[in-house]
XYZ file of C-alpha atoms in Angstrom:
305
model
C 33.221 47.220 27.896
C 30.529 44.239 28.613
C 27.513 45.553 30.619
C 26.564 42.851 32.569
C 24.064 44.264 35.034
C 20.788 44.563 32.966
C 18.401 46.170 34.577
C 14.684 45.171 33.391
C 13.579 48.025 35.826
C 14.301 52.268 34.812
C 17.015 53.062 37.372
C 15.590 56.863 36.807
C 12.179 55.946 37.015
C 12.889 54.363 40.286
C 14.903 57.749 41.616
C 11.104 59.083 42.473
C 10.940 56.635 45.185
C 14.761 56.788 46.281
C 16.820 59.212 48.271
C 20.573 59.660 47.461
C 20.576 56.444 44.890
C 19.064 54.449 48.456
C 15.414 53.009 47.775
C 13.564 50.424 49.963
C 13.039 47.346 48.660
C 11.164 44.112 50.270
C 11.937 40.833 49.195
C 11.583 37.254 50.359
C 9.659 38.415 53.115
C 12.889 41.054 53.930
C 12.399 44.902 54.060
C 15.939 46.546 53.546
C 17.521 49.840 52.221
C 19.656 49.227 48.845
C 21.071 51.188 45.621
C 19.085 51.333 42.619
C 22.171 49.497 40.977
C 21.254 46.669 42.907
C 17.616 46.101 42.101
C 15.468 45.052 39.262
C 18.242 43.756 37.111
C 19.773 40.327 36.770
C 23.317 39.311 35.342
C 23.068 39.467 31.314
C 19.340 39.406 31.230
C 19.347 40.745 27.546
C 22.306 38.803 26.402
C 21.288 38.003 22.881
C 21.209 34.294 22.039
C 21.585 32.194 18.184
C 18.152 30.709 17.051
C 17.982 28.207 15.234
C 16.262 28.127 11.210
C 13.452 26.791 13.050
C 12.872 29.299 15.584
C 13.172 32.238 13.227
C 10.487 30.293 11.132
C 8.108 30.451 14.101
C 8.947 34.147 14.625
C 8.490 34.812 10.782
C 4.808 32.814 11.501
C 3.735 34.501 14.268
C 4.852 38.208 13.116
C 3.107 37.404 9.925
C -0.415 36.602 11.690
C -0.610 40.520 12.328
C -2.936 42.382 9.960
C -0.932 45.315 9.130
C 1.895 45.551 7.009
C 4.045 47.865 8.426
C 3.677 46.242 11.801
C 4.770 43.228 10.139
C 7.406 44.804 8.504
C 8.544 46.609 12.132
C 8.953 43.668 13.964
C 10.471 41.072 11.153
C 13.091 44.270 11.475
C 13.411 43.078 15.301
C 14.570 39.598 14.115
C 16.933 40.814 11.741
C 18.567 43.531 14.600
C 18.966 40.650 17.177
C 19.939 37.973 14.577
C 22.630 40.473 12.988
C 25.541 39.605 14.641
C 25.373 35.796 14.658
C 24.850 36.113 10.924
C 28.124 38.385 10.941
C 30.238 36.445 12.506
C 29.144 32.864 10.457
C 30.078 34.836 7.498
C 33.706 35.284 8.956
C 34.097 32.540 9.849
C 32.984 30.590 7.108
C 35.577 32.911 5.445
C 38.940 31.891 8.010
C 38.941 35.546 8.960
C 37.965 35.171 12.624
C 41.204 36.001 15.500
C 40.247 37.341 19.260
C 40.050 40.179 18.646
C 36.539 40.192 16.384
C 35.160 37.545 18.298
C 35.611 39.417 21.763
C 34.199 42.220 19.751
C 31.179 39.724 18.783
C 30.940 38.663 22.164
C 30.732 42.467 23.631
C 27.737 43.398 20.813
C 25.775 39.639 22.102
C 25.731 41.100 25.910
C 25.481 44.770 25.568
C 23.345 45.108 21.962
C 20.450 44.457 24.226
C 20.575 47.025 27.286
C 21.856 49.223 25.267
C 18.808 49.574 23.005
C 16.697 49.895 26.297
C 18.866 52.549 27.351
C 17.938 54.368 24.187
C 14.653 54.195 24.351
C 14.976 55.251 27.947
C 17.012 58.490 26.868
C 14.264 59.234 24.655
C 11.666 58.919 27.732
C 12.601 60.996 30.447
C 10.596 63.726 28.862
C 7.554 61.611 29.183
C 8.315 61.314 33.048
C 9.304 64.769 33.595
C 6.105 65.927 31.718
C 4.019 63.840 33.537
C 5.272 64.201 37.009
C 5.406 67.945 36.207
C 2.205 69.068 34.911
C 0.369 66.018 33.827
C 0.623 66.748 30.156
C -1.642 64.330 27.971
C 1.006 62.955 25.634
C -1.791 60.476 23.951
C -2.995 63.593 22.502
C 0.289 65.129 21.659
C 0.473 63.876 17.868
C 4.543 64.402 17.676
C 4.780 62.480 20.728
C 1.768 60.005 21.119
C 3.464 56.874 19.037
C 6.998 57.063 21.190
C 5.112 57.235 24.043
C 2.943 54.509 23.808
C 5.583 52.668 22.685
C 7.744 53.463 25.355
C 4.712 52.027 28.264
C 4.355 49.038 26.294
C 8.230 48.005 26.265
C 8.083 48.925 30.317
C 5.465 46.607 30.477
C 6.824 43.307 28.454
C 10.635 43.772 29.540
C 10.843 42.435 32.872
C 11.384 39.352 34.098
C 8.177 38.510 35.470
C 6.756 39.129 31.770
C 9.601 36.563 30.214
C 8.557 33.964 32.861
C 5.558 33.902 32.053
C 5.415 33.601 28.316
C 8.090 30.693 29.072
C 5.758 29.188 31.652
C 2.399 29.594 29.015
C 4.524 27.894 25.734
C 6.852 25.482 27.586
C 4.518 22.717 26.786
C 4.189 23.391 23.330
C 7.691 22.822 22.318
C 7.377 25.443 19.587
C 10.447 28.025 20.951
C 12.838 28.115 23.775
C 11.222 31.333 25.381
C 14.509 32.250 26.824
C 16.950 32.621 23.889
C 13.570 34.458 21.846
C 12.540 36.702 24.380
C 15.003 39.878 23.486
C 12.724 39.725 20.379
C 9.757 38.485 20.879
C 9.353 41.395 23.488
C 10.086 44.073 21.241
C 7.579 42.553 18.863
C 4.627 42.394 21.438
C 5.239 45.664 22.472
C 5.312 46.806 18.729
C 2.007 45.426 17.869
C 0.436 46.319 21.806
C 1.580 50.057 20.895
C -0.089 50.194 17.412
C -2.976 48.999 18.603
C -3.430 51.061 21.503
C -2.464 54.265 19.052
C -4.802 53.087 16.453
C -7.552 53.824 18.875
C -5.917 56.039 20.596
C -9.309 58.368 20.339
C -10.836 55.901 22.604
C -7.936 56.047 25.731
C -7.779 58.551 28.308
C -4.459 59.882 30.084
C -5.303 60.273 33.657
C -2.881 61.619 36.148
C -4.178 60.227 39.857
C -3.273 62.408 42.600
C -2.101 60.779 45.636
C -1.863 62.971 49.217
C -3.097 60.542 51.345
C -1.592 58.713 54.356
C -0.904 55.641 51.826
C 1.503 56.599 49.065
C 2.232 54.637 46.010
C 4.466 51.823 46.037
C 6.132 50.254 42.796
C 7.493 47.080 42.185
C 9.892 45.025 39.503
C 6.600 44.802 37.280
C 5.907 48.354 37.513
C 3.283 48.900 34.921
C 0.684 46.696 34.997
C -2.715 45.168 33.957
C -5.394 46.029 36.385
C -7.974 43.968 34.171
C -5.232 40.874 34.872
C -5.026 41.180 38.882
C -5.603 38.756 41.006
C -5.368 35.910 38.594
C -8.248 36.877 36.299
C -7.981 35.910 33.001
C -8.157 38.258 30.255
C -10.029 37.080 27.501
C -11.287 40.209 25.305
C -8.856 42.919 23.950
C -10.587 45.521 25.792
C -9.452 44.180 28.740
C -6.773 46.136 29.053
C -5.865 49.430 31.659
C -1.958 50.649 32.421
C -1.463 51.775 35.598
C 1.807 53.112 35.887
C 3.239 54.350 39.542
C 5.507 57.139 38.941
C 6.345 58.545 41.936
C 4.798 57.915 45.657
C 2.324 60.900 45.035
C 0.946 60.365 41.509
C 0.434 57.813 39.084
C -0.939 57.126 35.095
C -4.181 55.539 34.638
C -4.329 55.050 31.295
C -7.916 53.560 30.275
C -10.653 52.924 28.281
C -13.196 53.095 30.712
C -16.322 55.729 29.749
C -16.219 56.747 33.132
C -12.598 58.740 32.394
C -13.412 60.277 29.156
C -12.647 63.311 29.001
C -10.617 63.973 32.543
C -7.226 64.850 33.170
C -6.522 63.870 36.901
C -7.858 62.560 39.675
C -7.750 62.918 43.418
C -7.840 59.704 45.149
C -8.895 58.728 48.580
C -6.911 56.534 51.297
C -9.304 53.158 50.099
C -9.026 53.727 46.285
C -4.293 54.638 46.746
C -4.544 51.332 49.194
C -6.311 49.353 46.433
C -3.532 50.346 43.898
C -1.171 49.456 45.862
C -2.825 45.737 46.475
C -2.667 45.444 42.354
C 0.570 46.769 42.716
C 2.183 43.974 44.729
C -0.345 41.149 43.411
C 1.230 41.870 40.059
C 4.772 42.088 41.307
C 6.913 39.482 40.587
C 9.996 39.396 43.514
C 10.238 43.185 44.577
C 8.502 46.156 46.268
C 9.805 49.361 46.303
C 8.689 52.265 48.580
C 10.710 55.317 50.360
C 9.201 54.348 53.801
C 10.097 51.277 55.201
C 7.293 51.249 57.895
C 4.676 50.852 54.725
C 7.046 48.287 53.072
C 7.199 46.501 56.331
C 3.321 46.411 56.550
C 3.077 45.021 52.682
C 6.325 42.325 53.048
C 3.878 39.541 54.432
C 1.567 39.799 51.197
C 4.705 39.076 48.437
């Protein structure tokens, strides 16, 4: 069966903000109630497209400009996942064995290969949100675990569609790739390369679990981890320049951060000034949604999307 709802937002991580599959969501301006099916997720979003000899030679290019091997090696294995079944069904083609039945089979494995790959690695992380919403645990130190985890926050980060808009938006003018038809890998190959590096230094992070009990719970949006170091329309220049924070429910949220002043703590109470202020970052960053469980603080935010 074709999946054509792709959602570039966790339906499950979302369920921390919803009641009975209903979440609120402001839009456009709009506050209104809606089920998770129906937000964060656009019609084939990860529906794999053919590149073209020259666009896999600019992938091949750019995934060679990283200094490690194996990282190389990871993400020329993205081009050769997402390129598989075009290569496939050339060969049959070129062969006369094609009929209806193996290219509606092709067409199937173009939509779904996609969302069904981020509904792996999402399968893999709900023990990362149950540990953390449970008991905070420190996964960056957990060596069996540390890798998959980072790698799961870094595809969260690049797979939505306020990510792919802007990488369009940032190489349209160079004519080098059409953003759109790369995107499925070049994704999967930033977050590759993010996730090594963060893990590479991994000594240098802290995991901090903020606890939020005051009158202004978190929201989350369709760009739910984000940046803080790129809010606001600052340009980020140096690679240190980088801080997740990562909403996960309307009570507590991951700061995860280089910053000396964090070294060596676990949580973090916050105040009503410094939960408002993550929230502002929040919905700077967002792209077209807001999510929160009350509409009365949605309805207070709508103005500022």
């Amino acid at each position: 069966m074709k999946k054509r709802r792709h959602h570039y937002v966790w339906r499950n991580y979302l369920r921390s903000w919803s009641d009975n599959e209903q979440i609120w969501c402001a839009r456009n301006k709009k506050v209104f109630p809606t089920n998770l099916m129906n937000i964060g997720q656009e019609r084939d979003f990860y529906r794999l497209n053919e590149l073209t000899k020259q666009e896999i030679s600019f992938l091949t290019l750019l995934i060679n400009q990283h200094t490690s091997e194996a990282i190389q090696k990871l993400n020329h294995g993205w081009v050769e996942l997402f390129t598989a079944v075009f290569k496939i069904r050339e060969q049959v083609n070129n062969h006369g064995l094609s009929d209806d039945e193996f290219e509606a089979e092709v067409e199937k494995q173009i939509i779904n290969l996609g969302e069904d790959f981020h509904c792996g690695i999402e399968e893999g992380a709900i023990k990362f949100l149950d540990g953390l919403l449970d008991s905070g645990t420190n996964f960056l130190a957990d060596e069996d675990n540390a890798i998959e985890f980072i790698h799961y926050l870094c595809v969260q980060y690049f797979r939505t569609k306020k990510m792919k808009e802007s990488a369009a938006s940032s190489v349209s003018q160079l004519g080098l790739i059409d953003m759109d038809k790369a995107w499925n890998i070049l994704s999967h190959t930033f977050s590759t390369a993010l996730a090594w590096s963060i893990y590479a230094e991994r000594s240098q992070w802290s995991s901090v679990i903020l606890e939020n009990h005051t009158p202004s719970p978190f929201l989350t949006s369709d760009q739910p981890i984000i940046n803080t170091y790129a809010a606001f329309d600052k340009q980020v220049k140096d690679h240190d320049e980088l801080e997740f924070y990562y909403p996960l429910s309307p009570e507590k949220a991951l700061l995860l951060t280089k910053k000396a002043e964090y070294k060596g703590m676990s949580s973090k109470s916050l105040n009503e000034l410094e939960a408002s202020a993550y929230n502002d970052i929040m919905i700077d960053m967002s792209h077209e949604q807001i999510y929160s469980f009350q509409k009365e603080q949605l309805e207070m935010y709508a103005q500022k999307i």
